[in-house]
mmCIF file of C-alpha atoms and ligand atoms in Angstrom:
data_model
loop_
_atom_site.group_PDB
_atom_site.id
_atom_site.type_symbol
_atom_site.label_atom_id
_atom_site.label_comp_id
_atom_site.label_asym_id
_atom_site.label_seq_id
_atom_site.Cartn_x
_atom_site.Cartn_y
_atom_site.Cartn_z
ATOM 1 C CA MET A 1 22.543 60.832 58.525
ATOM 2 C CA GLU A 2 21.471 61.189 62.127
ATOM 3 C CA ILE A 3 23.989 60.026 64.714
ATOM 4 C CA LEU A 4 22.607 57.417 67.084
ATOM 5 C CA ALA A 5 25.735 56.775 69.158
ATOM 6 C CA ASN A 6 29.417 57.720 69.176
ATOM 7 C CA GLN A 7 31.577 56.080 71.809
ATOM 8 C CA LEU A 8 35.174 55.215 72.622
ATOM 9 C CA ILE A 9 35.667 51.425 72.352
ATOM 10 C CA ALA A 10 39.479 51.089 72.515
ATOM 11 C CA LYS A 11 42.517 53.352 72.673
ATOM 12 C CA LYS A 12 41.848 56.255 70.243
ATOM 13 C CA THR A 13 39.216 54.094 68.552
ATOM 14 C CA TRP A 14 35.564 55.095 68.316
ATOM 15 C CA LYS A 15 32.388 53.424 67.158
ATOM 16 C CA MET A 16 29.686 55.546 65.553
ATOM 17 C CA MET A 17 26.173 54.341 64.717
ATOM 18 C CA LEU A 18 23.943 56.267 62.340
ATOM 19 C CA PHE A 19 20.435 56.013 60.917
ATOM 20 C CA CYS A 20 20.867 55.288 57.239
ATOM 21 C CA ASP A 21 18.589 54.652 54.242
ATOM 22 C CA TYR A 22 20.948 52.385 52.275
ATOM 23 C CA GLN A 23 19.431 49.182 50.898
ATOM 24 C CA GLN A 24 22.160 46.535 51.138
ATOM 25 C CA PRO A 25 25.719 47.921 51.003
ATOM 26 C CA LEU A 26 28.374 45.407 49.992
ATOM 27 C CA PRO A 27 30.981 44.291 52.523
ATOM 28 C CA GLY A 28 34.234 46.183 51.860
ATOM 29 C CA GLN A 29 32.462 49.323 50.648
ATOM 30 C CA PHE A 30 33.064 52.645 52.387
ATOM 31 C CA VAL A 31 31.334 55.958 53.021
ATOM 32 C CA GLU A 32 32.694 59.492 52.608
ATOM 33 C CA ILE A 33 32.097 61.774 55.576
ATOM 34 C CA ALA A 34 32.047 65.573 55.302
ATOM 35 C CA LEU A 35 33.088 67.388 58.455
ATOM 36 C CA PRO A 36 32.335 71.078 58.971
ATOM 37 C CA GLY A 37 35.500 73.131 58.345
ATOM 38 C CA PHE A 38 37.291 70.368 56.389
ATOM 39 C CA TYR A 39 37.543 70.566 52.614
ATOM 40 C CA LEU A 40 37.896 66.842 51.825
ATOM 41 C CA ARG A 41 35.578 64.107 52.972
ATOM 42 C CA ARG A 42 37.040 61.283 55.094
ATOM 43 C CA PRO A 43 36.671 57.725 53.758
ATOM 44 C CA ILE A 44 35.600 55.192 56.423
ATOM 45 C CA SER A 45 34.650 51.550 55.843
ATOM 46 C CA ILE A 46 31.262 50.076 56.584
ATOM 47 C CA CYS A 47 31.683 47.930 59.704
ATOM 48 C CA ASP A 48 28.061 46.824 59.918
ATOM 49 C CA PHE A 49 24.652 47.522 58.455
ATOM 50 C CA GLU A 50 21.563 46.110 60.084
ATOM 51 C CA SER A 51 17.923 47.294 60.140
ATOM 52 C CA GLY A 52 18.744 50.720 58.715
ATOM 53 C CA ILE A 53 21.618 51.350 61.126
ATOM 54 C CA LEU A 54 25.102 51.904 59.775
ATOM 55 C CA THR A 55 28.085 51.258 62.062
ATOM 56 C CA ILE A 56 31.566 52.625 61.445
ATOM 57 C CA ILE A 57 34.699 52.344 63.580
ATOM 58 C CA TYR A 58 37.365 54.996 63.265
ATOM 59 C CA LYS A 59 40.751 55.672 64.785
ATOM 60 C CA VAL A 60 41.793 59.202 65.712
ATOM 61 C CA VAL A 61 44.846 59.953 63.565
ATOM 62 C CA GLY A 62 44.415 63.635 62.664
ATOM 63 C CA ASP A 63 42.151 66.670 62.891
ATOM 64 C CA GLY A 64 39.258 65.162 60.916
ATOM 65 C CA THR A 65 38.868 62.017 62.968
ATOM 66 C CA GLU A 66 39.439 64.087 66.130
ATOM 67 C CA ALA A 67 36.502 66.300 65.072
ATOM 68 C CA MET A 68 34.366 63.171 64.660
ATOM 69 C CA THR A 69 34.826 62.341 68.362
ATOM 70 C CA ARG A 70 33.001 65.574 69.232
ATOM 71 C CA CYS A 71 29.851 64.501 67.340
ATOM 72 C CA ARG A 72 26.902 63.777 69.590
ATOM 73 C CA PRO A 73 23.769 61.621 69.212
ATOM 74 C CA GLY A 74 20.990 63.574 67.526
ATOM 75 C CA GLN A 75 23.395 65.579 65.353
ATOM 76 C CA HIS A 76 23.487 64.998 61.599
ATOM 77 C CA LEU A 77 26.527 64.267 59.412
ATOM 78 C CA ASP A 78 26.736 64.777 55.640
ATOM 79 C CA ILE A 79 27.685 61.273 54.441
ATOM 80 C CA ILE A 80 27.685 59.938 50.879
ATOM 81 C CA GLY A 81 28.127 56.394 49.663
ATOM 82 C CA PRO A 82 28.339 53.496 49.688
ATOM 83 C CA PHE A 83 31.393 53.568 47.406
ATOM 84 C CA GLY A 84 33.872 51.037 46.053
ATOM 85 C CA ASN A 85 33.583 47.559 44.603
ATOM 86 C CA GLY A 86 33.342 45.549 47.830
ATOM 87 C CA TYR A 87 34.504 41.967 48.343
ATOM 88 C CA ASN A 88 33.250 39.607 45.637
ATOM 89 C CA LEU A 89 31.524 36.785 47.530
ATOM 90 C CA ALA A 90 30.474 35.006 44.346
ATOM 91 C CA VAL A 91 34.002 33.754 43.609
ATOM 92 C CA MET A 92 34.826 32.644 47.154
ATOM 93 C CA PRO A 93 35.152 28.964 48.039
ATOM 94 C CA GLN A 94 33.514 27.284 51.051
ATOM 95 C CA LYS A 95 36.296 28.058 53.559
ATOM 96 C CA ILE A 96 37.657 31.568 54.019
ATOM 97 C CA THR A 97 40.159 33.092 56.437
ATOM 98 C CA LEU A 98 39.707 36.761 57.310
ATOM 99 C CA VAL A 99 42.906 38.578 58.293
ATOM 100 C CA GLY A 100 42.565 42.102 59.664
ATOM 101 C CA GLY A 101 44.950 44.570 61.228
ATOM 102 C CA GLY A 102 44.075 47.710 63.244
ATOM 103 C CA VAL A 103 41.422 49.818 61.534
ATOM 104 C CA GLY A 104 41.395 47.259 58.738
ATOM 105 C CA VAL A 105 39.368 45.022 61.056
ATOM 106 C CA PRO A 106 35.952 46.815 60.819
ATOM 107 C CA PRO A 107 35.037 45.951 57.189
ATOM 108 C CA LEU A 108 35.814 42.292 57.889
ATOM 109 C CA PHE A 109 33.062 42.181 60.511
ATOM 110 C CA TYR A 110 30.328 42.970 57.969
ATOM 111 C CA LEU A 111 32.013 40.609 55.505
ATOM 112 C CA CYS A 112 32.020 37.854 58.144
ATOM 113 C CA LYS A 113 28.289 38.281 58.735
ATOM 114 C CA LYS A 114 27.556 38.127 55.001
ATOM 115 C CA LEU A 115 29.732 35.014 54.538
ATOM 116 C CA LEU A 116 27.985 33.238 57.407
ATOM 117 C CA GLN A 117 24.627 34.103 55.836
ATOM 118 C CA CYS A 118 25.908 32.223 52.742
ATOM 119 C CA ASN A 119 26.799 29.229 54.988
ATOM 120 C CA LYS A 120 30.558 29.670 54.458
ATOM 121 C CA GLU A 121 33.133 28.445 56.998
ATOM 122 C CA VAL A 122 35.028 31.423 58.380
ATOM 123 C CA ASP A 123 38.163 31.740 60.528
ATOM 124 C CA VAL A 124 39.250 35.136 61.782
ATOM 125 C CA ILE A 125 42.753 36.373 62.586
ATOM 126 C CA LEU A 126 43.097 39.877 63.996
ATOM 127 C CA GLY A 127 46.202 41.939 64.701
ATOM 128 C CA PHE A 128 46.668 45.024 66.858
ATOM 129 C CA ASN A 129 49.682 46.970 68.097
ATOM 130 C CA THR A 130 48.719 46.704 71.783
ATOM 131 C CA LYS A 131 45.953 45.116 73.875
ATOM 132 C CA GLU A 132 44.546 48.583 74.576
ATOM 133 C CA GLU A 133 43.977 49.121 70.846
ATOM 134 C CA ALA A 134 42.189 45.803 70.277
ATOM 135 C CA PHE A 135 38.461 45.722 69.508
ATOM 136 C CA LEU A 136 35.674 43.605 67.961
ATOM 137 C CA GLN A 137 37.084 40.231 69.101
ATOM 138 C CA GLN A 138 34.009 39.492 71.232
ATOM 139 C CA GLU A 139 31.640 40.596 68.470
ATOM 140 C CA PHE A 140 33.333 38.206 66.017
ATOM 141 C CA ALA A 141 33.246 35.382 68.585
ATOM 142 C CA ALA A 142 29.520 36.060 69.141
ATOM 143 C CA LEU A 143 28.981 35.267 65.458
ATOM 144 C CA GLY A 144 30.252 31.759 66.235
ATOM 145 C CA VAL A 145 33.552 31.893 64.326
ATOM 146 C CA SER A 146 37.029 31.024 65.592
ATOM 147 C CA VAL A 147 38.953 34.217 66.415
ATOM 148 C CA LYS A 148 42.695 34.462 67.042
ATOM 149 C CA THR A 149 44.331 37.745 67.965
ATOM 150 C CA ALA A 150 47.978 38.691 67.593
ATOM 151 C CA ILE A 151 49.252 41.602 69.673
ATOM 152 C CA MET A 152 52.480 43.184 68.510
ATOM 153 C CA HIS A 153 53.670 44.873 71.728
ATOM 154 C CA GLY A 154 53.121 43.820 75.348
ATOM 155 C CA GLU A 155 52.065 40.589 76.983
ATOM 156 C CA ALA A 156 49.451 38.591 75.111
ATOM 157 C CA GLU A 157 48.434 35.037 74.362
ATOM 158 C CA HIS A 158 49.816 35.443 70.856
ATOM 159 C CA GLN A 159 52.521 38.086 70.838
ATOM 160 C CA GLY A 160 53.653 38.988 67.345
ATOM 161 C CA LEU A 161 52.244 39.370 63.859
ATOM 162 C CA VAL A 162 49.032 38.065 62.277
ATOM 163 C CA THR A 163 51.162 36.094 59.852
ATOM 164 C CA ASP A 164 52.490 34.050 62.826
ATOM 165 C CA LEU A 165 48.932 32.732 63.286
ATOM 166 C CA PHE A 166 48.299 32.279 59.630
ATOM 167 C CA THR A 167 49.479 28.826 58.663
ATOM 168 C CA CYS A 168 47.584 27.583 55.669
ATOM 169 C CA CYS A 169 44.244 28.386 54.259
ATOM 170 C CA ASP A 170 42.124 27.998 51.172
ATOM 171 C CA TYR A 171 41.265 31.584 50.547
ATOM 172 C CA VAL A 172 42.027 34.856 52.345
ATOM 173 C CA CYS A 173 40.215 38.181 52.648
ATOM 174 C CA SER A 174 42.362 40.836 54.237
ATOM 175 C CA CYS A 175 42.312 44.493 55.241
ATOM 176 C CA GLY A 176 44.924 46.420 57.171
ATOM 177 C CA PRO A 177 48.208 48.271 56.868
ATOM 178 C CA GLU A 178 50.091 47.663 53.634
ATOM 179 C CA PRO A 179 53.063 45.780 55.163
ATOM 180 C CA MET A 180 50.563 43.356 56.694
ATOM 181 C CA LEU A 181 48.679 42.957 53.403
ATOM 182 C CA LYS A 182 51.950 42.226 51.639
ATOM 183 C CA ALA A 183 52.993 39.610 54.202
ATOM 184 C CA VAL A 184 49.589 37.902 53.990
ATOM 185 C CA TRP A 185 49.666 38.058 50.183
ATOM 186 C CA GLN A 186 53.125 36.433 50.142
ATOM 187 C CA GLN A 187 51.807 33.511 52.200
ATOM 188 C CA SER A 188 48.619 33.057 50.174
ATOM 189 C CA LYS A 189 47.710 31.689 46.799
ATOM 190 C CA GLU A 190 44.248 33.183 46.449
ATOM 191 C CA GLY A 191 42.381 36.045 48.012
ATOM 192 C CA GLN A 192 41.007 39.569 48.056
ATOM 193 C CA TYR A 193 42.745 42.519 49.736
ATOM 194 C CA SER A 194 41.429 45.949 50.693
ATOM 195 C CA PHE A 195 43.737 48.885 49.974
ATOM 196 C CA GLU A 196 43.800 52.451 51.241
ATOM 197 C CA ALA A 197 44.773 55.492 49.203
ATOM 198 C CA ARG A 198 44.686 59.190 49.876
ATOM 199 C CA MET A 199 41.417 60.222 48.299
ATOM 200 C CA GLY A 200 40.233 63.408 46.670
ATOM 201 C CA CYS A 201 36.683 63.002 45.394
ATOM 202 C CA GLY A 202 36.184 59.437 46.638
ATOM 203 C CA PHE A 203 33.888 58.397 43.783
ATOM 204 C CA GLY A 204 35.970 58.082 40.620
ATOM 205 C CA GLY A 205 36.157 61.669 39.328
ATOM 206 C CA CYS A 206 39.652 62.963 40.113
ATOM 207 C CA MET A 207 41.867 59.913 39.407
ATOM 208 C CA GLY A 208 43.878 60.914 42.515
ATOM 209 C CA CYS A 209 43.737 57.442 44.016
ATOM 210 C CA SER A 210 44.875 55.504 40.904
ATOM 211 C CA VAL A 211 47.313 52.630 41.351
ATOM 212 C CA GLU A 212 48.976 50.351 38.855
ATOM 213 C CA THR A 213 47.723 46.763 38.873
ATOM 214 C CA ALA A 214 48.390 43.708 36.710
ATOM 215 C CA SER A 215 45.144 44.522 34.888
ATOM 216 C CA GLY A 216 45.936 48.210 34.285
ATOM 217 C CA MET A 217 45.424 51.404 36.287
ATOM 218 C CA LYS A 218 42.653 51.182 38.868
ATOM 219 C CA ARG A 219 41.050 53.835 41.053
ATOM 220 C CA ILE A 220 41.078 52.587 44.646
ATOM 221 C CA CYS A 221 37.802 54.429 45.315
ATOM 222 C CA LYS A 222 35.966 52.994 42.304
ATOM 223 C CA GLU A 223 37.511 49.744 40.934
ATOM 224 C CA GLY A 224 38.878 49.167 44.468
ATOM 225 C CA PRO A 225 39.376 49.271 47.368
ATOM 226 C CA ILE A 226 39.371 45.484 46.953
ATOM 227 C CA LEU A 227 42.015 43.999 44.643
ATOM 228 C CA THR A 228 42.441 40.311 43.936
ATOM 229 C CA GLN A 229 45.582 38.271 44.618
ATOM 230 C CA GLU A 230 46.686 38.226 40.975
ATOM 231 C CA GLU A 231 46.082 41.943 40.241
ATOM 232 C CA ILE A 232 48.333 43.280 42.988
ATOM 233 C CA LEU A 233 51.737 44.708 42.046
ATOM 234 C CA TRP A 234 53.868 45.691 45.049
HETATM 235 C C1 LIG B 301 38.668 52.975 51.550
HETATM 236 C C2 LIG B 301 39.154 53.451 52.899
HETATM 237 C C3 LIG B 301 38.535 52.978 54.032
HETATM 238 C C4 LIG B 301 38.966 53.412 55.290
HETATM 239 N N1 LIG B 301 38.336 52.901 56.382
HETATM 240 C C5 LIG B 301 38.711 53.316 57.605
HETATM 241 C C6 LIG B 301 38.044 52.814 58.767
HETATM 242 O O1 LIG B 301 37.108 52.006 58.696
HETATM 243 N N2 LIG B 301 38.443 53.285 59.962
HETATM 244 C C7 LIG B 301 39.475 54.205 60.084
HETATM 245 O O2 LIG B 301 39.804 54.581 61.208
HETATM 246 N N3 LIG B 301 40.125 54.677 59.013
HETATM 247 C C8 LIG B 301 39.767 54.273 57.778
HETATM 248 N N4 LIG B 301 40.403 54.775 56.675
HETATM 249 C C9 LIG B 301 41.466 55.784 56.876
HETATM 250 C C10 LIG B 301 40.814 57.155 57.142
HETATM 251 O O3 LIG B 301 40.201 57.598 55.958
HETATM 252 C C11 LIG B 301 41.866 58.183 57.580
HETATM 253 O O4 LIG B 301 42.456 57.749 58.783
HETATM 254 C C12 LIG B 301 41.214 59.535 57.805
HETATM 255 O O5 LIG B 301 40.775 60.071 56.572
HETATM 256 C C13 LIG B 301 42.203 60.480 58.442
HETATM 257 O O6 LIG B 301 41.606 61.751 58.540
HETATM 258 P P1 LIG B 301 42.171 62.833 59.556
HETATM 259 O O7 LIG B 301 41.601 64.146 59.180
HETATM 260 O O8 LIG B 301 41.955 62.408 60.970
HETATM 261 O O9 LIG B 301 43.715 62.755 59.323
HETATM 262 P P2 LIG B 301 44.653 63.715 58.488
HETATM 263 O O10 LIG B 301 45.941 63.016 58.364
HETATM 264 O O11 LIG B 301 44.641 65.080 59.089
HETATM 265 O O12 LIG B 301 43.961 63.759 57.069
HETATM 266 C C14 LIG B 301 44.363 64.640 56.096
HETATM 267 C C15 LIG B 301 43.801 64.204 54.753
HETATM 268 O O13 LIG B 301 44.314 62.939 54.366
HETATM 269 C C16 LIG B 301 43.289 61.997 54.122
HETATM 270 N N5 LIG B 301 43.768 60.765 54.697
HETATM 271 C C17 LIG B 301 44.545 60.622 55.779
HETATM 272 N N6 LIG B 301 44.866 59.334 56.003
HETATM 273 C C18 LIG B 301 44.244 58.658 55.012
HETATM 274 C C19 LIG B 301 44.179 57.294 54.683
HETATM 275 N N7 LIG B 301 44.816 56.366 55.389
HETATM 276 N N8 LIG B 301 43.443 56.939 53.608
HETATM 277 C C20 LIG B 301 42.803 57.869 52.880
HETATM 278 N N9 LIG B 301 42.843 59.180 53.129
HETATM 279 C C21 LIG B 301 43.532 59.567 54.199
HETATM 280 C C22 LIG B 301 42.081 62.558 54.827
HETATM 281 O O14 LIG B 301 40.844 62.152 54.244
HETATM 282 C C23 LIG B 301 42.319 64.038 54.670
HETATM 283 O O15 LIG B 301 41.907 64.464 53.396
HETATM 284 C C24 LIG B 301 40.022 54.361 55.412
HETATM 285 C C25 LIG B 301 40.636 54.851 54.263
HETATM 286 C C26 LIG B 301 40.212 54.403 53.023
HETATM 287 C C27 LIG B 301 40.882 54.908 51.800
HETATM 288 S S1 LIG B 302 39.588 59.704 44.941
HETATM 289 FE FE1 LIG B 302 38.979 60.689 43.087
HETATM 290 S S2 LIG B 302 39.109 59.071 41.647
HETATM 291 FE FE2 LIG B 302 39.480 58.091 43.538
#
């Protein structure tokens, strides 16, 4: 895919836009990015897809994501996908609360757009470690949904955890660090949760990302990354 833009949008957090020939990826799906000099591809969620342009947001955590920051518009990246099951919109009720933390926020943006297209009522709760690491709040607000943001460290309107802002809701869709997912899951009765796993192949061949669930072993890259409330075993 040809890179259209690659820019810093928050502390250590970059947004990359690419020309892409996908038809309609599902919200919650991810792509696998090959980087020259790195053996394994890096899994990154689809943050948006509109008019043939794919948007991803990635945080620099190691050598692979650091290498991505050096990519320039006009260059091409070897990207395969979309992979994973995606959020299942068909089973969702009318009112949904999206709860995202850190780099778990990007896939919820595309999900939010798809839910609004289905005339669902959506509330958004986002969590970040610091204000400097926060992103996408304005983009969510521009979609016309209510957005609350919890900031863990430093002064903020809501200082603390996303679960402090999460009182009651009909149905939750969440993505973020596992302790956050667990806390949200404990406060919810119904929902869908996106999990991360260290991935080998990324498309179901190596079994390296298998986890035990209430409905048997599941590969996070293939039968996941989205698991439902009742399948999750902590
Ligand atoms: C389904 C899925 C979606 C993801 N979506 C995003 C996203 O939208 N934005 C984002 O910033 N990050 C996302 N991640 C995490 C991202 O894949 C890792 O941060 C990235 O691979 C780290 O690569 P690195 O070379 O910089 O780090 P290193 O630590 O040097 O990576 C070493 C190896 O570990 C793997 N790895 C490291 N951390 C993870 C991880 N958390 N999950 C899976 N493999 C990992 C790498 O692919 C690589 O093979 C996602 C992970 C998964 C599984
Ligand atoms: S990463 Fe190979 S099966 Fe999931």
